[in-house]
Short mmCIF file of C-alpha atoms and ligand atoms in Angstrom, two decimals:
data_model
loop_
_atom_site.label_atom_id
_atom_site.label_comp_id
_atom_site.label_asym_id
_atom_site.label_seq_id
_atom_site.Cartn_x
_atom_site.Cartn_y
_atom_site.Cartn_z
CA MET A 949 20.85 94.31 70.26
CA LEU A 950 17.18 93.34 69.53
CA ASN A 951 18.16 93.90 65.75
CA PHE A 952 16.95 90.98 63.76
CA ASN A 953 13.73 91.58 61.84
CA ILE A 954 10.51 90.73 64.38
CA THR A 955 7.52 91.33 61.57
CA GLY A 956 6.77 87.49 61.67
CA VAL A 957 6.36 87.47 65.84
CA PHE A 958 4.58 90.51 65.97
CA LYS A 959 2.23 89.07 63.24
CA LYS A 960 1.98 85.68 65.47
CA LEU A 961 1.04 87.33 68.22
CA GLU A 962 -1.49 90.21 66.89
CA THR A 963 -3.27 86.75 65.05
CA GLY A 964 -1.87 83.62 66.66
CA PRO A 965 -3.00 81.61 69.39
CA VAL A 966 -1.07 82.13 72.06
CA THR A 967 0.92 79.04 71.55
CA PHE A 968 3.73 77.71 74.22
CA VAL A 969 6.49 78.94 71.65
CA THR A 970 4.90 83.08 70.80
CA SER A 971 4.15 83.00 74.94
CA ALA A 972 8.13 81.75 75.55
CA VAL A 973 8.94 84.84 73.03
CA TYR A 974 7.08 86.98 74.75
CA VAL A 975 8.87 86.55 78.10
CA ILE A 976 12.08 86.84 76.21
CA PHE A 977 10.83 89.38 74.34
CA LEU A 978 9.50 91.30 77.82
CA SER A 979 12.61 90.47 79.31
CA MET A 980 14.99 92.56 77.10
CA ASP A 981 12.25 95.32 77.05
CA LYS A 982 13.65 94.77 81.05
CA LYS A 983 17.24 95.26 80.18
CA LEU A 984 16.48 98.36 77.34
CA ILE A 985 14.22 100.17 80.32
CA GLU A 986 16.99 99.90 82.88
CA GLU A 987 19.55 101.03 80.03
CA SER A 988 17.88 103.81 79.07
CA LYS A 989 17.85 104.91 82.56
CA LYS A 990 21.57 104.43 82.67
CA TYR A 991 22.36 106.50 79.74
CA LEU A 992 19.60 109.15 79.48
CA MET A 993 19.84 112.49 81.11
CA ASN A 994 16.05 111.64 83.50
CA THR A 995 14.03 114.64 81.88
CA TYR A 996 10.90 112.26 81.26
CA ASN A 997 8.90 109.93 83.33
CA ARG A 998 8.06 107.46 80.60
CA PHE A 999 5.73 104.79 80.87
CA PRO A 1000 7.89 101.15 81.15
CA ILE A 1001 7.39 100.07 77.37
CA VAL A 1002 9.63 100.31 74.13
CA LEU A 1003 7.95 100.70 71.12
CA ARG A 1004 8.90 99.51 67.45
CA LYS A 1005 6.44 99.82 65.34
CA GLY A 1006 4.20 102.10 63.85
CA ARG A 1007 1.71 102.26 61.06
CA GLY A 1008 -1.08 104.60 60.54
CA MET A 1009 -3.29 104.61 64.36
CA LYS A 1010 -1.20 102.21 65.58
CA VAL A 1011 1.71 101.30 67.37
CA TRP A 1012 3.08 98.05 68.37
CA ASP A 1013 5.77 97.53 71.57
CA SER A 1014 8.52 94.58 71.64
CA THR A 1015 6.18 92.15 72.93
CA GLY A 1016 3.78 92.88 69.99
CA LYS A 1017 1.10 94.79 72.26
CA GLU A 1018 -1.41 96.50 69.87
CA TYR A 1019 -2.16 100.17 70.93
CA LEU A 1020 -4.05 102.97 69.60
CA ASP A 1021 -2.40 105.82 69.65
CA PHE A 1022 -4.25 109.12 70.34
CA VAL A 1023 -1.53 110.80 71.43
CA GLY A 1024 0.11 110.90 67.96
CA GLY A 1025 3.65 111.82 69.05
CA ILE A 1026 1.88 115.08 70.52
CA ALA A 1027 0.53 116.49 67.41
CA VAL A 1028 3.63 115.20 65.43
CA ASN A 1029 1.81 112.60 63.30
CA CYS A 1030 -0.84 114.20 61.65
CA LEU A 1031 -0.82 111.34 58.93
CA GLY A 1032 -0.07 108.49 61.15
CA HIS A 1033 2.67 106.39 61.09
CA CYS A 1034 5.01 105.50 58.75
CA HIS A 1035 2.48 107.18 56.23
CA PRO A 1036 4.02 105.62 52.89
CA LYS A 1037 4.36 109.16 50.39
CA VAL A 1038 6.91 109.97 53.35
CA VAL A 1039 8.72 107.07 53.50
CA ILE A 1040 8.96 107.05 50.13
CA ALA A 1041 9.65 110.78 49.95
CA LEU A 1042 12.32 110.17 53.11
CA GLN A 1043 14.31 107.45 50.98
CA LYS A 1044 13.84 109.22 47.70
CA GLN A 1045 15.70 112.12 49.10
CA ALA A 1046 18.32 110.05 51.77
CA GLN A 1047 19.37 108.76 47.72
CA ARG A 1048 20.15 112.06 47.06
CA LEU A 1049 21.15 114.67 49.10
CA ILE A 1050 21.02 114.42 52.70
CA HIS A 1051 22.77 117.62 53.92
CA VAL A 1052 24.74 120.50 52.05
CA SER A 1053 23.78 123.34 54.16
CA ASN A 1054 22.41 126.61 53.32
CA LEU A 1055 25.53 128.02 51.29
CA TYR A 1056 23.60 126.91 48.70
CA HIS A 1057 20.07 126.67 47.01
CA ILE A 1058 17.92 123.51 48.39
CA GLU A 1059 15.61 121.99 46.17
CA PRO A 1060 12.69 120.49 48.29
CA GLN A 1061 13.34 123.82 51.09
CA ILE A 1062 12.53 125.90 48.27
CA LYS A 1063 9.26 124.10 47.25
CA LEU A 1064 8.77 123.72 50.88
CA ALA A 1065 9.28 127.57 50.97
CA ARG A 1066 6.87 127.92 48.02
CA LEU A 1067 4.07 125.79 49.31
CA LEU A 1068 3.77 127.32 52.95
CA VAL A 1069 3.42 130.87 51.20
CA GLU A 1070 0.92 129.40 48.37
CA ASN A 1071 -1.11 127.94 51.25
CA SER A 1072 -0.94 130.66 54.24
CA PHE A 1073 -1.01 134.77 54.87
CA ALA A 1074 2.64 134.72 54.27
CA ASP A 1075 5.77 135.68 51.67
CA LYS A 1076 8.56 134.24 53.32
CA ALA A 1077 9.88 131.16 55.44
CA PHE A 1078 12.67 130.52 57.22
CA PHE A 1079 13.57 126.80 58.69
CA CYS A 1080 14.75 125.62 61.58
CA ASN A 1081 14.30 122.55 63.29
CA SER A 1082 11.73 122.20 66.35
CA GLY A 1083 9.38 124.48 67.81
CA ALA A 1084 11.44 125.96 70.69
CA GLU A 1085 13.66 127.41 67.16
CA ALA A 1086 11.08 128.78 65.68
CA VAL A 1087 9.68 131.23 68.19
CA GLU A 1088 12.90 132.31 69.51
CA GLY A 1089 13.78 133.11 65.49
CA ALA A 1090 10.14 134.85 66.02
CA ILE A 1091 11.17 136.56 68.53
CA LYS A 1092 14.16 138.55 67.39
CA LEU A 1093 12.61 138.52 63.78
CA ALA A 1094 9.58 140.58 66.13
CA ARG A 1095 12.59 142.20 68.45
CA LYS A 1096 14.96 143.29 64.65
CA TYR A 1097 11.55 144.64 63.04
CA ALA A 1098 10.35 147.02 65.62
CA LYS A 1099 14.49 148.01 66.33
CA ASP A 1100 14.33 148.55 62.49
CA HIS A 1101 10.96 150.41 62.38
CA LEU A 1102 10.02 151.80 65.50
CA SER A 1103 12.56 153.02 67.77
CA PRO A 1104 15.73 151.51 69.49
CA ASP A 1105 14.32 150.81 73.13
CA ARG A 1106 11.34 148.72 71.49
CA TYR A 1107 11.79 144.93 72.59
CA GLU A 1108 9.11 143.62 75.24
CA ILE A 1109 6.57 140.83 73.53
CA ILE A 1110 3.60 139.98 75.35
CA THR A 1111 2.57 136.88 75.38
CA ALA A 1112 -0.58 134.76 77.67
CA HIS A 1113 -0.51 133.05 81.32
CA GLY A 1114 -0.67 128.95 80.32
CA SER A 1115 1.34 129.64 77.39
CA PHE A 1116 3.95 127.27 76.24
CA HIS A 1117 6.25 128.06 73.62
CA GLY A 1118 9.10 126.31 74.29
CA ARG A 1119 12.46 125.02 76.35
CA THR A 1120 14.83 127.03 75.23
CA LEU A 1121 15.92 130.19 77.80
CA ALA A 1122 13.81 132.79 75.36
CA ALA A 1123 10.88 130.47 74.38
CA LEU A 1124 11.28 129.45 78.35
CA SER A 1125 11.06 132.90 78.62
CA ALA A 1126 8.18 133.92 77.00
CA THR A 1127 6.26 131.02 78.45
CA GLY A 1128 3.55 131.79 80.69
CA GLN A 1129 4.01 129.09 82.84
CA GLU A 1130 6.38 129.93 86.15
CA LYS A 1131 6.52 125.40 86.39
CA PHE A 1132 8.67 125.34 84.24
CA GLN A 1133 10.51 127.91 84.51
CA LYS A 1134 11.70 127.51 87.76
CA GLY A 1135 15.16 127.21 88.74
CA PHE A 1136 16.33 128.34 85.22
CA GLU A 1137 16.82 132.16 86.16
CA PRO A 1138 17.67 134.76 85.32
CA LEU A 1139 15.69 134.17 82.70
CA VAL A 1140 15.48 136.21 79.46
CA PRO A 1141 13.82 139.99 80.13
CA GLY A 1142 11.63 141.27 77.73
CA PHE A 1143 8.21 139.63 78.58
CA LYS A 1144 4.88 140.43 80.42
CA TYR A 1145 2.16 138.15 80.85
CA VAL A 1146 -1.47 138.85 80.45
CA GLN A 1147 -4.60 136.86 81.03
CA TYR A 1148 -5.10 134.10 78.15
CA ASN A 1149 -8.51 136.08 76.79
CA ASP A 1150 -8.82 139.27 78.54
CA ILE A 1151 -8.69 142.72 76.24
CA ASP A 1152 -8.45 144.20 78.75
CA ALA A 1153 -5.85 143.07 81.20
CA LEU A 1154 -3.93 142.89 77.14
CA LYS A 1155 -4.24 147.03 76.73
CA LYS A 1156 -3.03 147.54 80.36
CA ALA A 1157 -0.06 145.93 79.76
CA LEU A 1158 0.67 147.83 76.69
CA THR A 1159 3.62 150.10 77.37
CA ASP A 1160 5.92 152.35 75.26
CA LYS A 1161 8.46 149.43 75.09
CA THR A 1162 5.64 146.64 73.80
CA CYS A 1163 6.46 145.47 70.11
CA ALA A 1164 4.79 142.53 69.69
CA VAL A 1165 1.61 140.32 70.90
CA MET A 1166 2.43 136.51 70.54
CA LEU A 1167 -0.69 134.01 71.46
CA GLU A 1168 -1.10 130.37 70.52
CA PRO A 1169 -4.22 130.54 68.75
CA ILE A 1170 -5.63 127.85 70.94
CA GLN A 1171 -3.62 126.79 73.91
CA GLY A 1172 -2.51 123.47 73.77
CA GLU A 1173 0.50 122.78 76.86
CA GLY A 1174 -1.36 124.54 78.70
CA GLY A 1175 -4.75 122.39 78.67
CA VAL A 1176 -6.65 122.69 75.45
CA LYS A 1177 -7.79 126.66 76.32
CA MET A 1178 -9.84 128.03 73.11
CA PRO A 1179 -9.80 131.35 72.38
CA SER A 1180 -13.43 133.68 72.63
CA GLU A 1181 -14.79 133.99 69.36
CA THR A 1182 -13.84 137.63 68.93
CA TYR A 1183 -10.88 137.27 70.92
CA LEU A 1184 -7.76 136.76 68.37
CA LYS A 1185 -9.59 139.49 66.75
CA ARG A 1186 -9.53 142.03 69.07
CA VAL A 1187 -5.81 141.39 69.95
CA ARG A 1188 -5.07 141.69 66.26
CA GLU A 1189 -7.15 145.60 66.26
CA ILE A 1190 -4.97 146.70 68.48
CA CYS A 1191 -1.86 145.13 67.93
CA ASP A 1192 -2.69 147.93 64.29
CA GLU A 1193 -3.40 150.40 66.29
CA HIS A 1194 -0.10 150.28 68.19
CA ARG A 1195 1.89 148.95 65.65
CA LEU A 1196 2.70 145.85 66.62
CA LEU A 1197 3.41 143.02 65.32
CA LEU A 1198 0.96 139.76 65.92
CA VAL A 1199 2.49 136.55 66.84
CA LEU A 1200 0.70 133.48 66.36
CA ASP A 1201 2.48 130.04 68.01
CA GLU A 1202 0.62 128.06 65.54
CA ILE A 1203 3.12 124.98 66.46
CA GLN A 1204 0.81 122.63 68.13
CA THR A 1205 -2.48 123.91 65.81
CA GLY A 1206 -1.13 124.62 62.74
CA ILE A 1207 -0.35 121.93 59.51
CA GLY A 1208 -4.76 120.25 59.68
CA ARG A 1209 -4.63 119.31 63.47
CA THR A 1210 -8.12 121.74 63.91
CA GLY A 1211 -9.48 121.04 60.64
CA LYS A 1212 -7.81 124.37 58.14
CA LEU A 1213 -4.72 124.43 57.44
CA PHE A 1214 -3.84 126.77 59.77
CA ALA A 1215 -6.09 127.76 63.14
CA TYR A 1216 -6.48 131.31 62.83
CA GLU A 1217 -8.36 130.18 58.97
CA HIS A 1218 -11.15 130.10 61.91
CA PHE A 1219 -10.86 132.97 63.49
CA ASN A 1220 -10.65 135.51 60.17
CA VAL A 1221 -7.41 137.61 61.52
CA GLU A 1222 -3.76 136.80 59.79
CA PRO A 1223 -0.46 136.77 62.13
CA ASP A 1224 2.37 139.09 60.26
CA ILE A 1225 4.39 136.28 61.74
CA MET A 1226 3.88 132.54 62.26
CA THR A 1227 5.25 129.74 63.64
CA LEU A 1228 5.12 126.01 62.55
CA ALA A 1229 7.17 122.08 64.34
CA LYS A 1230 5.83 119.59 64.79
CA GLY A 1231 2.82 117.88 62.40
CA LEU A 1232 5.23 120.07 59.51
CA GLY A 1233 7.49 116.79 58.31
CA GLY A 1234 5.34 114.11 59.51
CA GLY A 1235 7.09 113.02 62.42
CA PHE A 1236 10.60 114.10 60.90
CA PRO A 1237 11.93 117.21 62.88
CA ILE A 1238 11.54 120.42 61.08
CA GLY A 1239 10.91 124.17 62.07
CA ALA A 1240 9.53 126.99 60.06
CA LEU A 1241 9.15 130.60 60.15
CA LEU A 1242 7.27 132.38 58.27
CA ALA A 1243 6.65 135.93 57.73
CA LYS A 1244 4.90 138.68 55.62
CA GLU A 1245 7.23 140.13 53.38
CA SER A 1246 7.84 144.32 55.42
CA VAL A 1247 8.85 141.69 58.51
CA ALA A 1248 11.00 139.06 57.23
CA ALA A 1249 13.04 141.66 55.53
CA SER A 1250 14.43 143.08 58.83
CA PHE A 1251 16.17 139.40 58.30
CA GLN A 1252 19.07 140.12 56.09
CA PRO A 1253 21.67 137.59 55.16
CA GLY A 1254 24.38 137.03 58.63
CA THR A 1255 21.41 138.70 61.42
CA HIS A 1256 19.87 134.14 61.87
CA ALA A 1257 21.35 131.58 60.64
CA SER A 1258 20.84 127.52 61.37
CA THR A 1259 23.49 125.23 59.93
CA PHE A 1260 20.27 122.16 59.74
CA GLY A 1261 17.39 124.84 58.98
CA GLY A 1262 16.20 123.57 56.18
CA ASN A 1263 18.03 120.41 55.58
CA PRO A 1264 16.39 119.25 52.37
CA LEU A 1265 15.70 115.78 54.79
CA ALA A 1266 14.14 117.20 56.56
CA CYS A 1267 11.92 119.16 53.74
CA ALA A 1268 10.86 116.26 51.28
CA ALA A 1269 9.17 114.99 54.47
CA ALA A 1270 7.18 118.38 54.62
CA VAL A 1271 6.68 118.43 51.36
CA ALA A 1272 5.45 115.19 51.13
CA THR A 1273 3.79 115.89 54.36
CA ILE A 1274 1.26 119.18 52.94
CA GLU A 1275 1.07 117.93 49.56
CA THR A 1276 -1.16 114.67 51.60
CA LEU A 1277 -2.50 116.93 53.92
CA LEU A 1278 -3.93 119.19 51.02
CA GLU A 1279 -4.22 116.85 48.60
CA ASP A 1280 -8.25 116.76 47.52
CA GLY A 1281 -9.25 118.35 50.35
CA PHE A 1282 -10.23 115.48 52.07
CA LEU A 1283 -8.22 115.29 54.86
CA LEU A 1284 -9.07 118.02 56.10
CA ASP A 1285 -12.81 118.10 55.26
CA HIS A 1286 -12.02 114.26 57.06
CA CYS A 1287 -10.48 116.60 60.08
CA ARG A 1288 -13.74 118.84 61.00
CA ARG A 1289 -15.86 115.45 60.73
CA LEU A 1290 -13.95 113.23 62.82
CA GLY A 1291 -13.47 116.05 65.26
CA LYS A 1292 -16.53 116.92 65.33
CA TYR A 1293 -17.84 112.86 66.32
CA PHE A 1294 -15.05 112.94 68.52
CA LYS A 1295 -16.34 116.07 70.63
CA ASP A 1296 -20.07 115.14 70.27
CA SER A 1297 -18.50 111.65 71.82
CA LEU A 1298 -16.96 112.84 74.73
CA ASP A 1299 -20.00 115.45 75.34
CA ARG A 1300 -21.88 112.64 76.09
CA LEU A 1301 -19.38 111.33 77.75
CA LYS A 1302 -19.07 114.16 80.68
CA LYS A 1303 -23.35 113.80 80.91
CA ASP A 1304 -22.99 110.40 81.83
CA PHE A 1305 -19.90 111.50 84.60
CA SER A 1306 -21.13 114.88 85.52
CA SER A 1307 -18.56 114.51 88.73
CA ASN A 1308 -15.40 113.61 87.29
CA ILE A 1309 -15.55 115.74 83.88
CA ILE A 1310 -15.43 119.31 83.98
CA GLU A 1311 -15.36 120.35 80.54
CA VAL A 1312 -14.32 119.35 77.07
CA ARG A 1313 -13.12 121.61 74.17
CA GLY A 1314 -10.68 121.93 71.29
CA LEU A 1315 -11.67 121.75 67.56
CA GLY A 1316 -10.99 119.58 65.20
CA LEU A 1317 -8.77 116.79 66.62
CA MET A 1318 -7.09 118.78 68.91
CA LEU A 1319 -9.21 117.91 71.89
CA GLY A 1320 -9.22 118.21 75.66
CA LEU A 1321 -11.11 116.68 78.44
CA GLU A 1322 -10.83 118.70 81.95
CA LEU A 1323 -10.90 116.40 84.75
CA THR A 1324 -12.13 117.23 88.26
CA LYS A 1325 -8.47 115.45 89.22
CA ALA A 1326 -5.27 114.31 88.49
CA GLY A 1327 -5.74 112.29 85.05
CA GLY A 1328 -2.36 110.54 85.51
CA ALA A 1329 -4.22 106.75 86.24
CA ILE A 1330 -6.60 107.24 83.42
CA VAL A 1331 -3.52 107.70 81.63
CA GLU A 1332 -1.92 104.48 82.55
CA SER A 1333 -5.39 102.19 82.64
CA CYS A 1334 -5.22 103.52 78.83
CA LEU A 1335 -2.62 102.43 78.45
CA ASN A 1336 -2.98 99.52 80.15
CA ARG A 1337 -6.04 98.44 77.73
CA GLY A 1338 -3.36 99.16 74.86
CA ILE A 1339 -4.50 103.15 73.56
CA LEU A 1340 -2.27 106.06 74.25
CA ILE A 1341 -3.69 109.42 75.65
CA ASN A 1342 -1.75 112.14 76.95
CA CYS A 1343 -2.20 114.14 79.78
CA THR A 1344 -1.22 117.60 80.23
CA SER A 1345 -2.39 120.56 83.02
CA GLY A 1346 -2.41 117.80 85.32
CA ASN A 1347 -6.12 116.70 85.45
CA VAL A 1348 -6.34 117.66 81.28
CA LEU A 1349 -7.00 114.78 79.01
CA ARG A 1350 -5.48 115.19 75.71
CA PHE A 1351 -6.22 113.71 72.34
CA THR A 1352 -4.41 114.85 69.16
CA PRO A 1353 -4.99 111.63 67.18
CA PRO A 1354 -3.35 110.99 63.83
CA LEU A 1355 -6.14 113.14 61.08
CA ILE A 1356 -6.95 110.28 59.65
CA VAL A 1357 -8.28 108.71 62.78
CA LEU A 1358 -11.74 106.23 62.25
CA GLU A 1359 -14.80 106.24 64.14
CA LYS A 1360 -14.70 102.70 65.47
CA GLU A 1361 -11.46 103.96 66.84
CA ILE A 1362 -12.82 106.91 68.66
CA ASP A 1363 -15.31 104.37 69.83
CA SER A 1364 -12.71 101.90 71.30
CA LEU A 1365 -11.10 104.91 73.57
CA ILE A 1366 -14.76 106.63 74.57
CA GLU A 1367 -15.72 102.72 75.39
CA ALA A 1368 -12.16 102.80 77.67
CA LEU A 1369 -13.06 106.21 78.71
CA GLU A 1370 -16.54 105.04 80.13
CA ASP A 1371 -15.19 101.91 81.90
CA ILE A 1372 -12.47 103.41 83.30
CA LEU A 1373 -14.32 106.16 85.01
CA ALA A 1374 -17.12 104.31 86.02
CA ARG A 1375 -14.75 101.97 88.39
C1 PLP B 1720 5.26 122.10 71.18
C2 PLP B 1720 5.22 123.35 71.73
C3 PLP B 1720 6.51 124.53 71.26
C4 PLP B 1720 7.90 123.69 71.41
O1 PLP B 1720 8.39 122.77 69.87
P1 PLP B 1720 9.45 121.94 70.17
O2 PLP B 1720 9.60 121.14 69.07
O3 PLP B 1720 9.43 120.92 71.77
O4 PLP B 1720 10.37 122.68 70.89
C5 PLP B 1720 6.28 125.97 71.23
N1 PLP B 1720 4.92 126.45 70.88
C6 PLP B 1720 3.93 125.81 71.10
C7 PLP B 1720 2.59 126.32 70.99
C8 PLP B 1720 3.98 124.49 71.42
O5 PLP B 1720 3.16 123.27 71.60
#
């Protein structure tokens, strides 16, 4: 079903006047969608509150649903599609690699995996990389590596990791246990032991939480899922100092902030700190699933053959997509520069919006193209109004509109979003 080419119909619906033919086609597609959505509810576990549209095509900042309706995408697959939808470099890299070799396992050396590791090492604090398939899997790896390092170098009963309230580290059991938000953990107890939560941005709380069992501190440089919360100017630097004083590892979870999202390749570069371990995923494959764990040599050495593994991790296809993504992102520094400029333009626009609607908006936060708008009440209705107007946005933490568009977003596209928000807030 729905496997015929509908590009022509898209064109007609995008450009032509709505003739009898196109409106008849529209009605047919709507009824096909209705059936698909019914099947979605019938066959898929009910883990997501999905919007009632079926997305079938994407290019750059835009996606289209199967009726041909166009949307400006300010979600970007939740900070994943950093180069936009179907970027030609990523598409071609995937096509070429798919024809050559799709999977062989890590029993052998894999060229795109080696290339990707070199790219990441040469452009970060790290000396070594380990590849996996998702953010949560990268976090699991980070937790295991931190524990193993402590066992190897410090003491057998140093295993506790301190994380922050409001953090988000993923949905697998250990990543969920590391996540400092009860609402995600409820119903899945008993959690994995060995995690302690402290207030984000509170250095004294961190100091008080340290015990002779602590082995690491894990933080997001900017809390994403928790509502785009910024660290204070000196927070991460102070955390680094405390880690050094107490021989703790600093793990930065850059799954959302990494790969250019904040205007630098990695967010830690803004704050003058370097982690010992870093997790990546989301934007890394330009839309293709891949996760990574990066570490300093001395820490990475605690993983030896047999200590950690992943069948699909570093798969040729995923690594080819990631190499194409990073190479494109770093070409001439153009895209990172664009991200910083457009991020500022976007934030200034949101700040103006806040001035005009001070009774609806509490705060504008974020860096680069990871921005949040905290509302005085729940944001779901605004997300829905935007969807109806052909703009995709996301709401996190109940009342924070989160914007994580592709890094190629243009001023006029930001203007369209701001106009829509003005209009919606004015009602
Ligand atoms: C999204 C996210 C994760 C989880 O990634 P998945 O690929 O969904 O498992 C972990 N940490 C942070 C900071 C994230 O934003």
